[in-house]
CSV table of C-alpha atoms and ligand atoms in Angstrom, one decimal:
chain,number,residue,atom,x,y,z
W,1,UNK,CA,39.0,123.5,137.5
W,2,UNK,CA,37.0,126.2,135.9
W,3,UNK,CA,39.1,128.8,137.5
W,4,UNK,CA,40.7,131.7,135.6
W,5,UNK,CA,44.0,129.8,135.9
W,6,UNK,CA,42.5,126.8,134.2
W,7,UNK,CA,41.3,128.9,131.3
W,8,UNK,CA,44.6,130.6,130.9
W,9,UNK,CA,46.4,127.2,131.1
W,10,UNK,CA,44.1,125.8,128.5
W,11,UNK,CA,44.8,128.7,126.1
W,12,UNK,CA,48.5,128.6,126.8
W,13,UNK,CA,48.7,124.8,126.3
W,14,UNK,CA,47.2,125.2,122.9
W,15,UNK,CA,49.5,128.0,122.0
W,16,UNK,CA,52.6,126.1,123.1
W,17,UNK,CA,51.5,123.2,120.9
W,18,UNK,CA,50.6,125.2,117.8
W,19,UNK,CA,53.6,127.5,118.1
W,20,UNK,CA,55.9,124.5,118.1
W,21,UNK,CA,54.5,122.8,115.1
W,22,UNK,CA,57.0,122.9,112.3
W,23,UNK,CA,56.1,123.7,108.7
W,24,UNK,CA,56.4,120.0,107.9
W,25,UNK,CA,53.6,119.2,110.4
W,26,UNK,CA,56.0,117.7,113.0
W,27,UNK,CA,55.9,118.9,116.7
W,28,UNK,CA,59.0,119.6,118.6
W,29,UNK,CA,59.0,117.7,121.8
W,30,UNK,CA,60.3,120.7,123.7
W,31,UNK,CA,61.6,124.0,122.1
W,32,UNK,CA,64.1,124.8,124.8
W,33,UNK,CA,66.1,121.6,125.3
W,34,UNK,CA,68.5,120.9,122.4
W,35,UNK,CA,68.1,117.1,122.8
W,36,UNK,CA,64.4,117.4,122.5
W,37,UNK,CA,64.3,119.7,119.5
W,38,UNK,CA,63.1,116.8,117.5
W,39,UNK,CA,59.8,115.1,116.7
W,40,UNK,CA,58.7,111.7,118.1
W,41,UNK,CA,55.7,109.6,116.9
W,42,UNK,CA,54.8,109.0,120.6
W,43,UNK,CA,54.8,112.6,121.8
W,44,UNK,CA,53.1,113.7,118.6
W,45,UNK,CA,50.4,111.0,118.8
W,46,UNK,CA,49.3,112.2,122.2
W,47,UNK,CA,49.5,115.9,121.1
W,48,UNK,CA,47.4,115.1,118.0
W,49,UNK,CA,44.8,113.3,120.2
W,50,UNK,CA,44.7,116.4,122.5
W,51,UNK,CA,44.0,118.5,119.4
W,52,UNK,CA,41.4,116.1,118.2
W,53,UNK,CA,39.5,116.5,121.5
W,54,UNK,CA,40.0,120.2,121.8
W,55,UNK,CA,39.1,120.7,118.1
W,56,UNK,CA,35.9,118.9,118.6
W,57,UNK,CA,34.9,121.5,121.2
W,58,UNK,CA,36.0,124.3,118.9
W,59,UNK,CA,33.9,122.8,116.1
W,60,UNK,CA,30.9,123.0,118.4
W,61,UNK,CA,31.4,126.7,118.8
W,62,UNK,CA,32.5,127.5,115.3
W,63,UNK,CA,29.5,125.9,113.5
W,64,UNK,CA,31.4,122.9,112.2
W,65,UNK,CA,34.3,124.8,110.6
W,66,UNK,CA,37.5,123.0,110.9
W,67,UNK,CA,39.3,124.8,113.8
W,68,UNK,CA,43.1,125.3,113.9
W,69,UNK,CA,43.3,122.2,116.2
W,70,UNK,CA,42.1,119.8,113.6
W,71,UNK,CA,44.1,121.5,110.9
W,72,UNK,CA,47.1,121.1,113.0
W,73,UNK,CA,46.3,117.4,113.8
W,74,UNK,CA,45.8,116.8,110.1
W,75,UNK,CA,49.2,118.2,109.3
W,76,UNK,CA,50.8,116.0,112.0
W,77,UNK,CA,49.2,112.9,110.6
W,78,UNK,CA,50.3,113.9,107.1
W,79,UNK,CA,53.8,114.2,108.4
W,80,UNK,CA,53.7,110.7,110.0
W,81,UNK,CA,52.4,109.2,106.9
W,82,UNK,CA,55.2,110.8,104.9
W,83,UNK,CA,57.9,109.6,107.3
W,84,UNK,CA,56.6,106.1,107.0
W,85,UNK,CA,55.9,106.1,103.2
W,86,UNK,CA,59.4,107.4,102.5
W,87,UNK,CA,60.7,104.3,104.3
W,88,UNK,CA,58.4,101.7,102.9
W,89,UNK,CA,61.1,99.7,101.2
W,90,UNK,CA,63.4,99.5,104.2
W,91,UNK,CA,60.5,98.6,106.5
W,92,UNK,CA,59.3,95.8,104.1
W,93,UNK,CA,62.9,94.5,104.2
W,94,UNK,CA,62.8,94.5,108.0
W,95,UNK,CA,59.4,92.6,108.0
W,96,UNK,CA,61.0,90.0,105.7
W,97,UNK,CA,64.1,89.7,107.9
W,98,UNK,CA,61.9,89.0,111.0
W,99,UNK,CA,59.7,86.6,109.0
W,100,UNK,CA,62.7,84.6,107.9
W,101,UNK,CA,64.5,84.7,111.3
W,102,UNK,CA,67.4,86.9,110.3
W,103,UNK,CA,68.8,89.5,112.7
W,104,UNK,CA,67.4,93.0,112.6
W,105,UNK,CA,69.3,95.8,110.9
W,106,UNK,CA,68.5,98.8,113.2
W,107,UNK,CA,69.2,101.3,110.4
W,108,UNK,CA,66.2,99.7,108.6
W,109,UNK,CA,63.7,100.1,111.5
W,110,UNK,CA,61.7,103.2,112.3
W,111,UNK,CA,63.5,105.9,114.2
W,112,UNK,CA,62.2,107.4,117.4
W,113,UNK,CA,63.5,110.9,116.8
W,114,UNK,CA,63.2,112.9,113.6
W,115,UNK,CA,64.7,116.3,112.6
W,116,UNK,CA,62.3,118.9,111.3
W,117,UNK,CA,63.2,118.1,107.7
W,118,UNK,CA,62.2,114.4,108.2
W,119,UNK,CA,65.7,113.0,108.4
W,120,UNK,CA,66.4,110.7,111.3
W,121,UNK,CA,67.9,112.3,114.5
W,122,UNK,CA,71.6,111.9,115.2
W,123,UNK,CA,72.6,108.3,115.7
W,124,UNK,CA,73.6,108.3,119.4
W,125,UNK,CA,70.1,107.7,120.7
W,126,UNK,CA,68.1,104.6,121.6
W,127,UNK,CA,66.1,104.8,118.4
W,128,UNK,CA,64.4,101.4,118.2
W,129,UNK,CA,61.1,101.9,119.9
W,130,UNK,CA,57.9,100.2,118.8
W,131,UNK,CA,55.3,102.0,121.0
W,132,UNK,CA,55.3,105.3,119.1
W,133,UNK,CA,54.0,103.9,115.7
W,134,UNK,CA,51.4,101.9,117.6
W,135,UNK,CA,50.2,104.9,119.5
W,136,UNK,CA,50.2,106.9,116.3
W,137,UNK,CA,47.8,104.4,114.6
W,138,UNK,CA,45.5,104.7,117.6
W,139,UNK,CA,45.6,108.5,117.5
W,140,UNK,CA,45.0,108.6,113.8
W,141,UNK,CA,41.9,106.5,114.2
W,142,UNK,CA,40.5,108.8,116.9
W,143,UNK,CA,41.1,111.8,114.5
W,144,UNK,CA,39.5,110.1,111.5
W,145,UNK,CA,36.5,109.2,113.6
W,146,UNK,CA,36.1,112.7,115.1
W,147,UNK,CA,36.7,114.6,111.9
W,148,UNK,CA,34.7,112.1,109.7
W,149,UNK,CA,37.5,111.6,107.3
W,150,UNK,CA,36.1,109.3,104.7
W,151,UNK,CA,37.5,107.9,102.5
W,152,UNK,CA,41.0,107.7,104.0
W,153,UNK,CA,43.6,109.6,101.9
W,154,UNK,CA,45.6,107.1,99.9
W,155,UNK,CA,48.9,108.1,101.5
W,156,UNK,CA,47.4,107.6,104.9
W,157,UNK,CA,46.1,104.2,103.9
W,158,UNK,CA,49.5,103.2,102.6
W,159,UNK,CA,51.2,104.3,105.8
W,160,UNK,CA,48.6,102.4,108.0
W,161,UNK,CA,49.2,99.2,106.0
W,162,UNK,CA,53.0,99.5,106.3
W,163,UNK,CA,53.1,100.5,109.9
W,164,UNK,CA,50.7,97.7,111.0
W,165,UNK,CA,52.5,95.1,109.0
W,166,UNK,CA,55.7,96.2,110.7
W,167,UNK,CA,54.2,96.1,114.2
W,168,UNK,CA,52.5,92.7,113.6
W,169,UNK,CA,55.9,91.3,112.5
W,170,UNK,CA,57.9,92.8,115.3
W,171,UNK,CA,55.7,92.8,118.4
W,172,UNK,CA,57.8,90.0,120.0
W,173,UNK,CA,61.1,91.8,119.3
W,174,UNK,CA,62.9,93.5,122.3
W,175,UNK,CA,63.1,97.2,121.9
W,176,UNK,CA,63.6,100.4,124.0
W,177,UNK,CA,60.4,101.4,126.0
W,178,UNK,CA,58.6,104.7,125.9
W,179,UNK,CA,61.3,106.1,128.3
W,180,UNK,CA,63.9,105.0,125.8
W,181,UNK,CA,65.4,102.6,128.3
W,182,UNK,CA,66.2,98.8,128.6
W,183,UNK,CA,66.6,97.9,124.9
W,184,UNK,CA,66.9,94.2,125.5
W,185,UNK,CA,63.5,93.8,127.2
W,186,UNK,CA,60.0,93.0,126.1
W,187,UNK,CA,58.0,95.8,127.6
W,188,UNK,CA,54.3,95.3,128.5
W,189,UNK,CA,53.4,99.0,127.9
W,190,UNK,CA,54.9,98.8,124.4
W,191,UNK,CA,52.9,95.6,123.8
W,192,UNK,CA,49.8,97.6,124.8
W,193,UNK,CA,50.6,100.3,122.3
W,194,UNK,CA,51.2,97.7,119.5
W,195,UNK,CA,47.9,96.1,120.4
W,196,UNK,CA,46.1,99.4,120.1
W,197,UNK,CA,47.8,100.1,116.8
W,198,UNK,CA,46.7,96.9,115.3
W,199,UNK,CA,43.1,97.3,116.5
W,200,UNK,CA,43.2,100.8,115.0
W,201,UNK,CA,44.7,99.7,111.7
W,202,UNK,CA,41.8,97.2,111.2
W,203,UNK,CA,39.3,100.0,111.7
W,204,UNK,CA,41.1,102.3,109.3
W,205,UNK,CA,41.6,99.8,106.5
W,206,UNK,CA,38.8,97.3,106.6
W,207,UNK,CA,40.7,94.7,104.4
W,208,UNK,CA,43.3,94.3,107.2
W,209,UNK,CA,42.8,91.5,109.6
W,210,UNK,CA,45.2,91.2,112.6
W,211,UNK,CA,42.7,89.4,114.9
W,212,UNK,CA,45.1,86.4,115.4
W,213,UNK,CA,48.0,88.7,116.4
W,214,UNK,CA,45.8,90.9,118.6
W,215,UNK,CA,44.7,87.8,120.4
W,216,UNK,CA,48.2,86.5,120.6
W,217,UNK,CA,49.5,89.7,122.2
W,218,UNK,CA,46.7,89.6,124.8
W,219,UNK,CA,47.4,85.9,125.6
W,220,UNK,CA,51.2,86.6,125.7
W,221,UNK,CA,50.8,89.4,128.2
W,222,UNK,CA,48.5,87.3,130.5
W,223,UNK,CA,51.0,84.4,130.3
W,224,UNK,CA,54.3,86.2,130.5
W,225,UNK,CA,53.7,89.8,131.5
W,226,UNK,CA,52.5,89.6,135.1
W,227,UNK,CA,54.3,89.9,138.4
W,228,UNK,CA,54.0,87.2,141.0
W,229,UNK,CA,51.5,89.5,142.7
W,230,UNK,CA,49.3,89.5,139.6
W,231,UNK,CA,50.0,93.1,138.4
W,232,UNK,CA,51.2,93.9,134.9
W,233,UNK,CA,55.0,93.8,135.0
W,234,UNK,CA,57.2,96.6,133.6
W,235,UNK,CA,58.8,94.0,131.2
W,236,UNK,CA,58.7,90.3,130.8
W,237,UNK,CA,60.6,88.7,133.8
W,238,UNK,CA,61.0,92.1,135.6
W,239,UNK,CA,59.3,92.1,139.0
W,240,UNK,CA,58.5,95.8,139.0
W,241,UNK,CA,55.8,98.1,137.9
W,242,UNK,CA,56.2,101.2,135.8
W,243,UNK,CA,53.9,104.2,135.6
W,244,UNK,CA,53.8,103.7,131.8
W,245,UNK,CA,51.5,100.7,132.4
W,246,UNK,CA,48.6,103.1,132.9
W,247,UNK,CA,48.7,103.2,129.1
W,248,UNK,CA,47.8,99.5,128.8
W,249,UNK,CA,44.3,100.4,129.8
W,250,UNK,CA,44.0,104.1,128.9
W,251,UNK,CA,44.3,104.7,126.1
W,252,UNK,CA,45.5,101.4,124.6
W,253,UNK,CA,42.7,99.2,125.8
W,254,UNK,CA,44.8,96.0,126.2
W,255,UNK,CA,42.9,95.6,129.5
W,256,UNK,CA,39.8,97.4,130.6
W,257,UNK,CA,40.5,100.0,133.3
W,258,UNK,CA,38.4,98.0,135.7
W,259,UNK,CA,40.1,94.7,135.0
W,260,UNK,CA,41.3,93.3,138.4
W,261,UNK,CA,44.9,93.0,136.9
W,262,UNK,CA,44.8,96.7,136.0
W,263,UNK,CA,43.3,97.7,139.3
W,264,UNK,CA,46.2,95.8,141.1
W,265,UNK,CA,48.7,97.5,138.8
W,266,UNK,CA,47.3,100.9,139.6
W,267,UNK,CA,47.3,100.1,143.3
W,268,UNK,CA,51.0,99.2,143.2
W,269,UNK,CA,51.8,102.3,141.1
W,270,UNK,CA,49.9,104.4,143.7
W,271,UNK,CA,51.9,102.8,146.5
W,272,UNK,CA,55.4,102.7,145.0
W,273,UNK,CA,55.4,105.6,142.5
W,274,UNK,CA,52.9,108.2,143.5
W,275,UNK,CA,54.8,110.6,145.7
W,276,UNK,CA,52.5,112.0,148.5
W,277,UNK,CA,50.7,115.2,147.3
W,278,UNK,CA,52.9,115.2,144.2
W,279,UNK,CA,53.3,113.6,140.8
W,280,UNK,CA,54.4,110.1,139.7
W,281,UNK,CA,57.9,108.7,139.4
W,282,UNK,CA,58.4,106.6,136.3
W,283,UNK,CA,59.8,103.5,138.0
W,284,UNK,CA,61.9,102.8,141.1
W,285,UNK,CA,65.2,102.6,139.2
W,286,UNK,CA,64.8,106.0,137.6
W,287,UNK,CA,67.9,108.3,137.8
W,288,UNK,CA,67.0,110.7,134.9
W,289,UNK,CA,67.1,114.2,136.4
W,290,UNK,CA,67.2,112.4,139.8
W,291,UNK,CA,64.0,110.5,139.1
W,292,UNK,CA,61.6,113.3,139.8
W,293,UNK,CA,57.8,113.5,139.8
W,294,UNK,CA,56.4,113.6,136.3
W,295,UNK,CA,53.6,116.0,135.5
W,296,UNK,CA,52.6,114.2,132.4
W,297,UNK,CA,52.2,111.0,134.4
W,298,UNK,CA,50.1,112.7,137.1
W,299,UNK,CA,47.8,113.7,134.3
W,300,UNK,CA,47.9,110.3,132.8
W,301,UNK,CA,46.8,108.8,136.1
W,302,UNK,CA,44.1,111.4,136.3
W,303,UNK,CA,42.9,110.3,132.8
W,304,UNK,CA,42.7,106.7,134.1
W,305,UNK,CA,40.6,107.9,137.1
W,306,UNK,CA,38.3,109.9,134.9
W,307,UNK,CA,37.6,106.7,132.9
W,308,UNK,CA,36.9,104.7,136.1
W,309,UNK,CA,34.8,107.5,137.7
W,310,UNK,CA,37.1,108.3,140.6
W,311,UNK,CA,36.7,112.0,140.1
W,312,UNK,CA,38.1,113.0,143.5
W,313,UNK,CA,41.4,111.4,142.8
W,314,UNK,CA,41.5,112.8,139.3
W,315,UNK,CA,40.8,116.3,140.6
W,316,UNK,CA,43.6,116.1,143.1
W,317,UNK,CA,46.1,115.1,140.4
W,318,UNK,CA,44.9,117.7,138.0
W,319,UNK,CA,45.1,120.4,140.7
W,320,UNK,CA,48.7,119.4,141.6
W,321,UNK,CA,49.6,119.4,137.9
W,322,UNK,CA,48.2,122.9,137.4
W,323,UNK,CA,50.3,124.1,140.3
W,324,UNK,CA,53.4,123.0,138.5
W,325,UNK,CA,53.0,125.6,135.8
W,326,UNK,CA,55.7,128.3,136.0
W,327,UNK,CA,55.1,132.0,135.9
W,328,UNK,CA,54.7,131.8,132.1
W,329,UNK,CA,52.2,128.9,132.5
W,330,UNK,CA,54.7,126.4,131.0
W,331,UNK,CA,54.3,122.8,132.1
W,332,UNK,CA,57.5,120.8,132.5
W,333,UNK,CA,58.2,117.1,131.9
W,334,UNK,CA,59.0,116.5,135.6
W,335,UNK,CA,59.7,118.4,138.8
W,336,UNK,CA,62.6,117.7,141.2
W,337,UNK,CA,60.8,118.7,144.4
W,338,UNK,CA,60.7,114.9,145.2
W,339,UNK,CA,63.4,112.7,143.8
W,340,UNK,CA,64.0,109.0,144.0
W,341,UNK,CA,67.7,109.2,143.2
W,342,UNK,CA,70.4,111.5,144.4
W,343,UNK,CA,71.0,115.2,143.8
W,344,UNK,CA,74.2,114.2,142.0
W,345,UNK,CA,72.1,112.3,139.5
W,346,UNK,CA,70.0,115.3,139.0
W,347,UNK,CA,73.0,117.5,138.5
W,348,UNK,CA,74.6,115.1,136.1
W,349,UNK,CA,71.7,115.4,133.7
W,350,UNK,CA,71.5,119.2,134.1
W,351,UNK,CA,75.1,119.2,133.0
W,352,UNK,CA,74.5,116.9,130.1
W,353,UNK,CA,71.2,118.3,128.7
W,354,UNK,CA,70.5,121.6,130.6
W,355,UNK,CA,67.4,122.2,132.8
W,356,UNK,CA,64.4,119.8,132.9
W,357,UNK,CA,62.5,120.1,129.6
W,358,UNK,CA,60.0,123.0,129.9
W,359,UNK,CA,57.6,123.5,128.3
W,360,UNK,CA,57.1,119.8,127.2
W,361,UNK,CA,54.4,119.6,124.6
W,362,UNK,CA,53.4,116.2,125.6
W,363,UNK,CA,52.6,117.4,129.2
W,364,UNK,CA,50.5,120.3,127.7
W,365,UNK,CA,48.7,117.7,125.6
W,366,UNK,CA,47.9,115.5,128.6
W,367,UNK,CA,46.5,118.6,130.3
W,368,UNK,CA,44.3,119.3,127.3
W,369,UNK,CA,43.1,115.7,127.2
W,370,UNK,CA,42.3,115.5,130.9
W,371,UNK,CA,40.7,118.9,130.9
W,372,UNK,CA,38.4,118.0,128.0
W,373,UNK,CA,37.3,114.7,129.7
W,374,UNK,CA,36.8,116.4,133.1
W,375,UNK,CA,34.6,119.1,131.5
W,376,UNK,CA,32.6,116.5,129.7
W,377,UNK,CA,31.9,114.8,133.0
W,378,UNK,CA,31.0,118.1,134.6
W,379,UNK,CA,28.5,118.8,131.8
W,380,UNK,CA,26.9,115.4,132.5
F,401,BGC,C1,61.2,110.5,127.3
F,401,BGC,C2,60.4,110.1,126.1
F,401,BGC,C3,59.9,111.3,125.3
F,401,BGC,C4,61.1,112.2,125.0
F,401,BGC,C5,60.6,113.5,124.3
F,401,BGC,C6,62.3,111.4,126.8
F,401,BGC,O1,63.1,111.7,127.9
F,401,BGC,O2,61.7,109.4,128.0
F,401,BGC,O3,59.2,109.4,126.5
F,401,BGC,O4,59.4,110.8,124.1
F,401,BGC,O5,61.8,112.5,126.2
F,401,BGC,O6,59.7,114.1,125.1
């Protein structure tokens, strides 16, 4: 770090994010891949967190004026609140259905993908995902804290109440995970995001009390969400790990980064999913673009190591990630220099969707987050 390349990559990461924010406040996941020219709560929540951290730095140098980062984060949070508030009635009906034991109507749940005008993305997508709204609530709290937003705007308060009621009602409902896979499973990483969302909601709106549900999620994961080896499991009853479990500790806080369960989980991720001198595979069954090494996951693991003080490991992952930037300094979702699956699997996806998503805004966001934390450590 602290090289010319690092400064240029910082500037470019910010530019990629700001340039791809839509007038509505939504961020495109990736401007070049047609299937990713939509906005997700999940990707946006990490992007907004990156802007929150980066804006804090800018505010230091701009005498407390709100920099473009915070302005952009604010517009994203406004967009999320609007997406949710527009759907309050259908979400309340969903909460009631779950409460009374009726089957879900998926058209009345929150979508994963939205078009720039706020309409839901086209139907042929695994839309029912609960981690995104949870991560959004966490990201919103971080922004509100950093930017000292007090009182909470009324439309944000309304959206926080609806989202948290929805998550508290549905946390035990199978859904697609953050990779948009395995829609019949209960995913531990998703539970982590819901947990973080409910903790966040209580901070944002003091009248809300989810302490019983928060405790129940924690107990449920310890009782049903571990592998025989005592790691967090990818999903209930699945004897595998997934790199998305990093999120259970950082940033979702379901377990402390130093909790022995988390340490065992990371050790198994290192052993099974961290390709030597490379990035991380998502999970051993991955065939998406051949199951390559994800740059955003390498940065996510670096984030974990920065939290636990393992700076050497973090630096190696950051250095590898920086080397994955192309000549224009764009960072992709994943690289195919190491693949778990076959070349045919890779080619199949290229035929279906085009080249690997590049630039991926979420990867650039992870870079900004990790860079900010690394510099904070360097400053002491
Ligand atoms: C990933 C999701 C992500 C989406 C947009 C999908 O391929 O699995 O995690 O939200 O791309 O970046």
